Amino acid sequence: MKSNESKQASVSKLSQPGFSPSSAVSGAGMDRKVNKPRKTIKTWLILIVAISVVGYLIFVWGNLNSGRSLAVNAERIVVSTVTSGIFEDFIPLRGRVTPAKTVYLDAIEGGRVERILVEDGATLKAGQLIVELSNASLQLSVLGNEARVAEQLNNMRSIELSLEQNRLQHKRNLVDIRYQIKLLTRQLAREKELLQTGAVIQSTYDDTKDTLDWYQNRLILTLESQASDTRMQEEQLIFLRETAQRLEGNLAISRQNLENMNVKAPVDGKLSGFNVEIGQSIGRGERLGQIDTPDDYKLTAFIDEFYLGRIDIGQVARYDEYELAISKIYPQVQNGQFEVDLKFTNQQPTQIRRGQTIQTKLTLGDAAEALLIPNGAFYQDTGGNWVFVVTADESEAVRRNVRLGRRNSRFIEVIEGLEAGERVVTSPYSSYQDMQRLKLN
């Protein structure tokens, strides 16, 4: 009803005189003013949503660029400054003092302990008697060998005597033949003269001449036989003498084995590891102890396999004012370490003792000017490939890729990625290896 009435009122107004369209337009303008507040609220809502979306995008973009971060207590980390200085290329070595030379005492022949003349730890001289052993079967064996060798040597001496007699017999035969030839030559000359006078018949002359020819031919054969026998006798004598020397050598070895039942010190030194009792049975080759050279020591040390390619024979190490050099590198690597021997080059300390451990410094290269950062536990976590660098305002530490070089017990050489004066976190990174930033509280 009200709507119909309003429509009729509008029509009546249009039909009234003096009404114009402009008046209608002004009325329409009044209707638009009523709708203005609604559009203003909507605009503000759209603006607020747009600002929120942009802020969220900025926040996400910032997080993507900055990576993961972690808030840490600045007092619980170690921060060090990058400095410029002299890098000394060395590693600390903790070596154990051992004898420079050790001679082991082994029983060449087994036996029963009859007498002990020294105690463990005694200082010995070369040739000093240590312990006496007995071995009845070895003694009987040596006596049997002596008898057999003596018999063979006697047979060889008989053969040598026979050869010598044969040689002398050849010489006697030659003397007799030459004497007969000499006599027959003179007799033939006389008979030749008598034959011309008729005092000697032709048959007698011919017999003398034939006898002389026979002796001359016999001389030739005897000389050939003598030369052949001499050559064969010389070869046989050489063989017999060599055989005799071998037999005498075998006999000497048998006697030496018997003598070795008396164990003596082969060198001067200190006896250790000697623990035998009277009546104890010692087997062949069993170790009785060892003799260490007195007051002559070396160091044995283990080095991390990381330095395997940088260690060589002759490299110098220092202990106080004493100098050592690497004398031997063992090829085996066990538990990530390899062993080396170091010998004192000039003189050695008088106060060191066997089994003592001392700290030395092994030089790997020449000292050089370089950027340095203190050596810290971070190196094991990063391998020297990156570090956390503290910003100028000290509010955070940012991850940065670097390249580190040589290191010693105190410093690490910086090759690139850092500048002098920058501050680096050198404490362990095990708790935040995946982080890009550390926010320092």
Short mmCIF file of C-alpha atoms in Angstrom, two decimals:
data_model
loop_
_atom_site.label_atom_id
_atom_site.label_comp_id
_atom_site.label_asym_id
_atom_site.label_seq_id
_atom_site.Cartn_x
_atom_site.Cartn_y
_atom_site.Cartn_z
CA MET A 1 0.00 0.00 0.00
CA LYS A 2 2.71 2.48 0.96
CA SER A 3 4.72 1.70 -2.11
CA ASN A 4 1.76 2.25 -4.39
CA GLU A 5 1.06 5.52 -2.70
CA SER A 6 4.62 6.69 -3.13
CA LYS A 7 4.55 5.79 -6.79
CA GLN A 8 1.33 7.79 -7.28
CA ALA A 9 2.86 10.74 -5.44
CA SER A 10 5.83 10.67 -7.76
CA VAL A 11 3.63 10.59 -10.84
CA SER A 12 1.62 13.49 -9.52
CA LYS A 13 4.78 15.50 -8.99
CA LEU A 14 5.94 14.87 -12.54
CA SER A 15 2.54 16.02 -13.85
CA GLN A 16 2.69 19.22 -11.85
CA PRO A 17 3.61 22.39 -13.72
CA GLY A 18 7.14 23.76 -13.21
CA PHE A 19 8.76 20.35 -12.73
CA SER A 20 11.94 19.76 -14.70
CA PRO A 21 14.35 16.79 -15.16
CA SER A 22 17.11 18.69 -13.38
CA SER A 23 15.12 18.50 -10.23
CA ALA A 24 14.94 14.73 -10.73
CA VAL A 25 18.70 14.52 -11.23
CA SER A 26 19.37 16.39 -8.03
CA GLY A 27 17.20 13.91 -6.25
CA ALA A 28 19.20 11.04 -7.74
CA GLY A 29 22.40 12.73 -6.44
CA MET A 30 20.94 12.70 -2.98
CA ASP A 31 20.43 8.91 -3.27
CA ARG A 32 24.17 8.35 -4.20
CA LYS A 33 25.36 10.25 -1.15
CA VAL A 34 23.50 7.79 1.04
CA ASN A 35 25.59 4.87 -0.53
CA LYS A 36 29.04 6.56 -0.02
CA PRO A 37 29.81 5.16 3.46
CA ARG A 38 29.37 1.55 2.21
CA LYS A 39 31.97 2.02 -0.58
CA THR A 40 34.49 3.62 1.83
CA ILE A 41 34.38 0.65 4.23
CA LYS A 42 34.84 -1.81 1.37
CA THR A 43 37.84 0.13 0.05
CA TRP A 44 39.49 0.10 3.44
CA LEU A 45 38.89 -3.62 3.79
CA ILE A 46 40.47 -4.28 0.39
CA LEU A 47 43.44 -2.07 1.30
CA ILE A 48 43.97 -3.88 4.60
CA VAL A 49 43.88 -7.30 2.91
CA ALA A 50 46.33 -6.16 0.23
CA ILE A 51 48.74 -4.81 2.84
CA SER A 52 48.52 -8.08 4.78
CA VAL A 53 49.24 -10.17 1.67
CA VAL A 54 52.20 -7.98 0.72
CA GLY A 55 53.56 -8.14 4.26
CA TYR A 56 53.21 -11.90 4.31
CA LEU A 57 54.99 -12.18 0.94
CA ILE A 58 57.77 -9.92 2.19
CA PHE A 59 58.10 -12.06 5.32
CA VAL A 60 58.22 -15.31 3.33
CA TRP A 61 60.72 -13.85 0.84
CA GLY A 62 62.91 -12.62 3.69
CA ASN A 63 62.89 -16.04 5.35
CA LEU A 64 63.71 -17.76 2.07
CA ASN A 65 66.67 -15.45 1.50
CA SER A 66 68.03 -15.53 5.02
CA GLY A 67 67.68 -19.32 5.55
CA ARG A 68 67.16 -21.01 8.90
CA SER A 69 68.28 -19.12 11.96
CA LEU A 70 68.83 -20.00 15.58
CA ALA A 71 69.04 -17.84 18.65
CA VAL A 72 72.11 -18.64 20.78
CA ASN A 73 73.59 -17.23 23.95
CA ALA A 74 76.64 -15.18 22.99
CA GLU A 75 78.35 -16.16 26.22
CA ARG A 76 78.23 -19.86 25.31
CA ILE A 77 80.17 -19.54 22.07
CA VAL A 78 83.78 -18.62 21.35
CA VAL A 79 84.37 -15.73 18.95
CA SER A 80 87.89 -15.14 17.57
CA THR A 81 89.33 -12.38 15.43
CA VAL A 82 91.03 -12.92 12.07
CA THR A 83 94.59 -11.61 12.35
CA SER A 84 97.61 -11.26 10.10
CA GLY A 85 100.80 -12.92 11.32
CA ILE A 86 103.48 -15.57 10.81
CA PHE A 87 102.13 -19.08 10.34
CA GLU A 88 104.43 -21.79 11.70
CA ASP A 89 103.72 -25.07 9.92
CA PHE A 90 104.14 -27.66 12.67
CA ILE A 91 102.19 -30.30 14.56
CA PRO A 92 102.67 -31.33 18.21
CA LEU A 93 103.82 -34.90 18.75
CA ARG A 94 103.70 -36.83 21.99
CA GLY A 95 106.38 -39.51 21.74
CA ARG A 96 107.39 -42.41 23.96
CA VAL A 97 111.05 -42.94 24.85
CA THR A 98 112.33 -46.34 23.72
CA PRO A 99 115.85 -47.79 23.33
CA ALA A 100 117.52 -46.85 20.06
CA LYS A 101 118.70 -50.44 19.55
CA THR A 102 117.45 -53.70 21.04
CA VAL A 103 119.15 -57.11 20.75
CA TYR A 104 117.01 -60.14 21.59
CA LEU A 105 118.36 -63.16 23.45
CA ASP A 106 116.98 -66.41 22.00
CA ALA A 107 118.00 -69.95 22.92
CA ILE A 108 119.70 -71.37 19.81
CA GLU A 109 119.48 -74.86 21.29
CA GLY A 110 117.04 -75.90 23.98
CA GLY A 111 118.16 -77.22 27.32
CA ARG A 112 117.86 -77.18 31.08
CA VAL A 113 118.86 -74.12 33.10
CA GLU A 114 121.86 -75.08 35.23
CA ARG A 115 123.17 -71.74 36.46
CA ILE A 116 122.01 -68.09 36.41
CA LEU A 117 124.76 -65.51 36.70
CA VAL A 118 122.90 -62.16 36.38
CA GLU A 119 119.54 -60.69 37.30
CA ASP A 120 116.99 -58.83 35.22
CA GLY A 121 117.90 -55.16 34.84
CA ALA A 122 121.65 -55.76 35.12
CA THR A 123 124.07 -53.74 32.96
CA LEU A 124 126.12 -56.16 30.84
CA LYS A 125 129.33 -56.10 28.85
CA ALA A 126 129.71 -57.85 25.52
CA GLY A 127 130.68 -61.51 26.07
CA GLN A 128 129.52 -61.60 29.68
CA LEU A 129 127.99 -64.95 30.68
CA ILE A 130 124.29 -64.71 31.51
CA VAL A 131 122.98 -68.26 31.98
CA GLU A 132 124.29 -71.82 31.49
CA LEU A 133 122.15 -74.54 29.89
CA SER A 134 122.72 -78.27 29.57
CA ASN A 135 121.55 -80.69 26.87
CA ALA A 136 122.83 -84.28 27.07
CA SER A 137 121.48 -85.32 23.66
CA LEU A 138 123.16 -82.34 22.01
CA GLN A 139 126.46 -83.22 23.67
CA LEU A 140 126.24 -86.82 22.43
CA SER A 141 125.34 -85.59 18.95
CA VAL A 142 128.33 -83.27 18.89
CA LEU A 143 130.66 -86.07 20.01
CA GLY A 144 129.27 -88.34 17.28
CA ASN A 145 129.77 -85.63 14.67
CA GLU A 146 133.32 -85.10 15.82
CA ALA A 147 134.07 -88.82 15.45
CA ARG A 148 132.54 -89.00 11.97
CA VAL A 149 134.27 -85.87 10.79
CA ALA A 150 137.61 -87.09 12.19
CA GLU A 151 137.21 -90.38 10.34
CA GLN A 152 136.41 -88.68 7.05
CA LEU A 153 139.30 -86.27 7.46
CA ASN A 154 141.60 -89.21 8.15
CA ASN A 155 140.44 -90.94 4.95
CA MET A 156 141.05 -87.79 3.00
CA ARG A 157 144.53 -87.47 4.44
CA SER A 158 145.23 -91.05 3.32
CA ILE A 159 144.06 -90.23 -0.19
CA GLU A 160 146.25 -87.15 -0.25
CA LEU A 161 149.24 -89.24 0.93
CA SER A 162 148.60 -91.81 -1.80
CA LEU A 163 148.46 -89.12 -4.47
CA GLU A 164 151.67 -87.62 -3.18
CA GLN A 165 153.37 -91.01 -3.25
CA ASN A 166 152.22 -91.57 -6.83
CA ARG A 167 153.65 -88.20 -7.82
CA LEU A 168 156.98 -89.06 -6.24
CA GLN A 169 157.00 -92.43 -7.98
CA HIS A 170 156.60 -90.69 -11.34
CA LYS A 171 159.57 -88.49 -10.52
CA ARG A 172 161.70 -91.52 -9.59
CA ASN A 173 160.78 -93.27 -12.83
CA LEU A 174 161.72 -90.21 -14.84
CA VAL A 175 165.09 -89.99 -13.05
CA ASP A 176 165.81 -93.66 -13.77
CA ILE A 177 164.79 -93.41 -17.43
CA ARG A 178 166.86 -90.31 -18.04
CA TYR A 179 169.84 -91.98 -16.34
CA GLN A 180 169.53 -95.06 -18.54
CA ILE A 181 169.21 -92.93 -21.67
CA LYS A 182 172.36 -91.07 -20.69
CA LEU A 183 174.30 -94.31 -20.17
CA LEU A 184 173.04 -95.93 -23.34
CA THR A 185 173.83 -92.81 -25.36
CA ARG A 186 177.48 -92.94 -24.28
CA GLN A 187 177.64 -96.71 -24.79
CA LEU A 188 176.18 -96.44 -28.27
CA ALA A 189 178.77 -93.81 -29.19
CA ARG A 190 181.63 -96.06 -28.03
CA GLU A 191 180.25 -99.13 -29.80
CA LYS A 192 179.90 -97.14 -32.98
CA GLU A 193 183.62 -96.39 -32.91
CA LEU A 194 184.49 -100.00 -32.04
CA LEU A 195 182.21 -101.25 -34.77
CA GLN A 196 184.36 -99.51 -37.36
CA THR A 197 187.52 -101.26 -35.99
CA GLY A 198 185.73 -104.61 -35.73
CA ALA A 199 186.00 -104.82 -31.96
CA VAL A 200 182.18 -104.92 -31.62
CA ILE A 201 179.86 -106.87 -33.82
CA GLN A 202 176.87 -105.27 -35.52
CA SER A 203 174.29 -107.16 -33.47
CA THR A 204 175.64 -105.77 -30.22
CA TYR A 205 175.50 -102.25 -31.62
CA ASP A 206 171.93 -102.79 -32.81
CA ASP A 207 170.84 -104.14 -29.42
CA THR A 208 172.25 -101.08 -27.66
CA LYS A 209 170.54 -98.78 -30.15
CA ASP A 210 167.17 -100.52 -29.70
CA THR A 211 167.48 -100.34 -25.93
CA LEU A 212 168.16 -96.60 -26.18
CA ASP A 213 165.12 -96.10 -28.43
CA TRP A 214 162.97 -98.03 -25.96
CA TYR A 215 164.01 -95.81 -23.06
CA GLN A 216 163.43 -92.66 -25.11
CA ASN A 217 159.89 -93.78 -26.02
CA ARG A 218 159.32 -94.77 -22.41
CA LEU A 219 160.39 -91.27 -21.35
CA ILE A 220 157.78 -89.70 -23.63
CA LEU A 221 155.00 -91.96 -22.28
CA THR A 222 156.06 -91.36 -18.71
CA LEU A 223 156.00 -87.58 -19.20
CA GLU A 224 152.48 -87.78 -20.70
CA SER A 225 151.32 -89.99 -17.85
CA GLN A 226 152.86 -87.64 -15.32
CA ALA A 227 151.13 -84.61 -16.87
CA SER A 228 147.76 -86.37 -16.89
CA ASP A 229 148.15 -87.63 -13.35
CA THR A 230 149.28 -84.21 -12.16
CA ARG A 231 146.20 -82.52 -13.64
CA MET A 232 143.81 -85.08 -12.15
CA GLN A 233 145.62 -85.03 -8.81
CA GLU A 234 145.35 -81.25 -8.61
CA GLU A 235 141.58 -81.36 -9.29
CA GLN A 236 141.14 -84.15 -6.80
CA LEU A 237 143.18 -82.33 -4.19
CA ILE A 238 141.08 -79.17 -4.64
CA PHE A 239 137.90 -81.20 -4.16
CA LEU A 240 139.34 -82.95 -1.13
CA ARG A 241 140.42 -79.67 0.46
CA GLU A 242 136.96 -78.11 -0.11
CA THR A 243 135.33 -81.20 1.35
CA ALA A 244 137.67 -81.03 4.31
CA GLN A 245 136.78 -77.37 4.88
CA ARG A 246 133.05 -78.17 4.81
CA LEU A 247 133.52 -81.00 7.26
CA GLU A 248 135.56 -78.81 9.55
CA GLY A 249 132.91 -76.09 9.23
CA ASN A 250 130.19 -78.58 10.19
CA LEU A 251 132.27 -79.68 13.13
CA ALA A 252 132.77 -76.03 14.15
CA ILE A 253 128.98 -75.43 13.98
CA SER A 254 128.37 -78.46 16.15
CA ARG A 255 130.90 -77.22 18.66
CA GLN A 256 129.42 -73.71 18.50
CA ASN A 257 125.95 -75.08 19.21
CA LEU A 258 127.39 -76.76 22.24
CA GLU A 259 129.11 -73.53 23.22
CA ASN A 260 125.82 -71.64 22.78
CA MET A 261 124.46 -73.54 25.74
CA ASN A 262 126.35 -70.86 27.66
CA VAL A 263 124.25 -67.78 26.82
CA LYS A 264 126.42 -64.64 26.66
CA ALA A 265 125.68 -60.96 26.06
CA PRO A 266 126.28 -60.15 22.37
CA VAL A 267 126.59 -56.37 23.01
CA ASP A 268 126.94 -53.91 25.84
CA GLY A 269 123.61 -52.90 27.30
CA LYS A 270 120.94 -53.34 29.93
CA LEU A 271 119.23 -56.71 30.35
CA SER A 272 115.42 -56.69 30.46
CA GLY A 273 112.62 -59.20 30.14
CA PHE A 274 114.87 -61.89 31.68
CA ASN A 275 112.81 -64.27 33.79
CA VAL A 276 114.18 -67.82 34.06
CA GLU A 277 114.67 -70.18 36.99
CA ILE A 278 117.18 -72.94 37.71
CA GLY A 279 115.91 -76.29 36.46
CA GLN A 280 113.57 -74.68 33.92
CA SER A 281 113.44 -76.31 30.49
CA ILE A 282 114.05 -73.90 27.63
CA GLY A 283 112.93 -74.83 24.12
CA ARG A 284 114.89 -74.19 20.95
CA GLY A 285 114.35 -70.61 19.76
CA GLU A 286 112.62 -69.55 22.98
CA ARG A 287 113.21 -65.92 23.95
CA LEU A 288 115.13 -65.44 27.19
CA GLY A 289 115.18 -61.63 27.27
CA GLN A 290 116.56 -58.60 25.49
CA ILE A 291 119.47 -56.19 25.80
CA ASP A 292 118.84 -52.48 25.26
CA THR A 293 121.63 -50.10 24.36
CA PRO A 294 122.50 -48.01 27.42
CA ASP A 295 121.75 -44.26 27.41
CA ASP A 296 120.83 -44.31 23.73
CA TYR A 297 117.16 -43.61 23.06
CA LYS A 298 114.70 -42.81 20.30
CA LEU A 299 111.09 -41.62 20.26
CA THR A 300 108.15 -43.51 18.83
CA ALA A 301 105.08 -41.39 18.10
CA PHE A 302 101.69 -41.75 16.38
CA ILE A 303 100.54 -39.16 13.82
CA ASP A 304 97.06 -38.63 12.40
CA GLU A 305 96.67 -40.10 8.91
CA PHE A 306 95.64 -36.61 7.70
CA TYR A 307 99.37 -35.78 7.61
CA LEU A 308 100.46 -39.02 5.89
CA GLY A 309 101.34 -37.26 2.63
CA ARG A 310 103.35 -34.55 4.39
CA ILE A 311 105.63 -36.74 6.52
CA ASP A 312 108.99 -37.86 5.18
CA ILE A 313 112.30 -39.26 6.40
CA GLY A 314 114.61 -36.58 7.81
CA GLN A 315 111.95 -34.06 8.87
CA VAL A 316 113.02 -32.17 11.99
CA ALA A 317 111.29 -32.07 15.37
CA ARG A 318 112.31 -30.26 18.54
CA TYR A 319 112.14 -31.06 22.22
CA ASP A 320 113.29 -28.05 24.23
CA GLU A 321 116.73 -27.25 22.74
CA TYR A 322 117.25 -30.79 21.43
CA GLU A 323 116.74 -31.65 17.77
CA LEU A 324 115.32 -34.90 16.43
CA ALA A 325 114.76 -36.26 12.92
CA ILE A 326 112.32 -38.85 11.58
CA SER A 327 114.34 -42.03 10.96
CA LYS A 328 111.59 -44.51 10.09
CA ILE A 329 107.95 -44.39 8.93
CA TYR A 330 105.91 -47.52 9.54
CA PRO A 331 103.56 -48.30 6.61
CA GLN A 332 100.63 -49.63 8.65
CA VAL A 333 97.74 -47.29 9.52
CA GLN A 334 95.77 -48.32 12.59
CA ASN A 335 92.82 -46.47 14.13
CA GLY A 336 93.45 -43.50 11.82
CA GLN A 337 97.11 -43.14 12.88
CA PHE A 338 100.54 -44.27 11.70
CA GLU A 339 103.76 -44.67 13.68
CA VAL A 340 107.15 -43.00 13.20
CA ASP A 341 110.56 -43.24 14.88
CA LEU A 342 112.55 -40.12 15.73
CA LYS A 343 116.26 -40.09 16.66
CA PHE A 344 118.22 -37.35 18.40
CA THR A 345 120.56 -35.82 15.81
CA ASN A 346 123.31 -34.37 17.99
CA GLN A 347 122.94 -34.99 21.70
CA GLN A 348 120.09 -36.31 23.78
CA PRO A 349 118.73 -35.27 27.17
CA THR A 350 120.28 -36.99 30.14
CA GLN A 351 117.14 -36.90 32.26
CA ILE A 352 114.88 -38.98 30.00
CA ARG A 353 114.10 -42.61 30.83
CA ARG A 354 112.71 -45.56 28.94
CA GLY A 355 108.89 -45.49 28.75
CA GLN A 356 108.68 -41.76 29.44
CA THR A 357 106.44 -39.63 27.20
CA ILE A 358 107.62 -36.20 26.05
CA GLN A 359 106.04 -33.46 23.93
CA THR A 360 107.80 -32.45 20.71
CA LYS A 361 107.04 -30.08 17.83
CA LEU A 362 107.39 -31.55 14.30
CA THR A 363 108.06 -28.97 11.57
CA LEU A 364 106.17 -29.62 8.31
CA GLY A 365 107.14 -26.53 6.31
CA ASP A 366 108.66 -23.06 6.37
CA ALA A 367 107.05 -20.21 8.32
CA ALA A 368 105.18 -17.65 6.13
CA GLU A 369 103.06 -14.50 6.45
CA ALA A 370 99.33 -15.34 6.35
CA LEU A 371 95.84 -14.53 7.66
CA LEU A 372 95.21 -16.58 10.78
CA ILE A 373 92.30 -17.70 12.88
CA PRO A 374 92.68 -19.67 16.11
CA ASN A 375 92.35 -23.41 15.73
CA GLY A 376 89.04 -24.53 17.16
CA ALA A 377 86.59 -27.42 17.27
CA PHE A 378 84.59 -25.92 14.40
CA TYR A 379 87.12 -27.35 11.91
CA GLN A 380 86.02 -30.92 12.65
CA ASP A 381 82.38 -29.96 11.97
CA THR A 382 82.93 -28.01 8.72
CA GLY A 383 86.14 -29.47 7.32
CA GLY A 384 87.33 -25.89 6.85
CA ASN A 385 84.77 -25.20 4.11
CA TRP A 386 82.60 -22.59 5.90
CA VAL A 387 82.38 -20.57 9.10
CA PHE A 388 79.98 -18.28 10.97
CA VAL A 389 81.14 -14.67 10.66
CA VAL A 390 79.87 -12.14 13.24
CA THR A 391 78.28 -9.04 11.74
CA ALA A 392 79.54 -5.53 12.50
CA ASP A 393 76.74 -4.82 15.01
CA GLU A 394 77.43 -8.19 16.71
CA SER A 395 73.74 -9.04 16.59
CA GLU A 396 74.16 -12.19 14.55
CA ALA A 397 76.67 -14.52 12.89
CA VAL A 398 76.16 -15.33 9.21
CA ARG A 399 77.34 -18.50 7.50
CA ARG A 400 80.04 -17.90 4.87
CA ASN A 401 81.98 -20.21 2.57
CA VAL A 402 85.75 -19.95 3.05
CA ARG A 403 88.89 -21.81 2.05
CA LEU A 404 91.28 -22.72 4.82
CA GLY A 405 94.78 -24.13 4.38
CA ARG A 406 97.40 -25.47 6.74
CA ARG A 407 96.84 -25.68 10.46
CA ASN A 408 98.84 -26.28 13.59
CA SER A 409 97.89 -26.66 17.22
CA ARG A 410 97.23 -22.91 17.59
CA PHE A 411 96.21 -21.40 14.24
CA ILE A 412 94.65 -22.17 10.88
CA GLU A 413 95.81 -20.49 7.68
CA VAL A 414 93.11 -18.53 5.80
CA ILE A 415 93.43 -18.70 2.02
CA GLU A 416 90.29 -16.86 0.98
CA GLY A 417 86.86 -15.78 2.25
CA LEU A 418 87.88 -13.71 5.29
CA GLU A 419 89.54 -10.38 5.94
CA ALA A 420 91.77 -9.25 8.78
CA GLY A 421 89.73 -7.88 11.69
CA GLU A 422 86.60 -9.95 11.03
CA ARG A 423 85.31 -12.04 13.89
CA VAL A 424 84.55 -15.75 13.51
CA VAL A 425 82.81 -18.29 15.74
CA THR A 426 85.45 -20.96 16.50
CA SER A 427 83.54 -23.08 19.04
CA PRO A 428 81.88 -26.36 17.92
CA TYR A 429 79.15 -26.21 15.26
CA SER A 430 77.62 -29.59 16.03
CA SER A 431 74.35 -28.05 17.31
CA TYR A 432 73.71 -25.77 14.33
CA GLN A 433 75.34 -27.22 11.24
CA ASP A 434 72.14 -26.73 9.20
CA MET A 435 71.66 -23.09 10.20
CA GLN A 436 72.37 -20.05 8.02
CA ARG A 437 72.36 -17.47 10.79
CA LEU A 438 72.97 -17.37 14.52
CA LYS A 439 71.12 -14.64 16.38
CA LEU A 440 73.35 -13.63 19.26
CA ASN A 441 71.45 -12.80 22.46
#
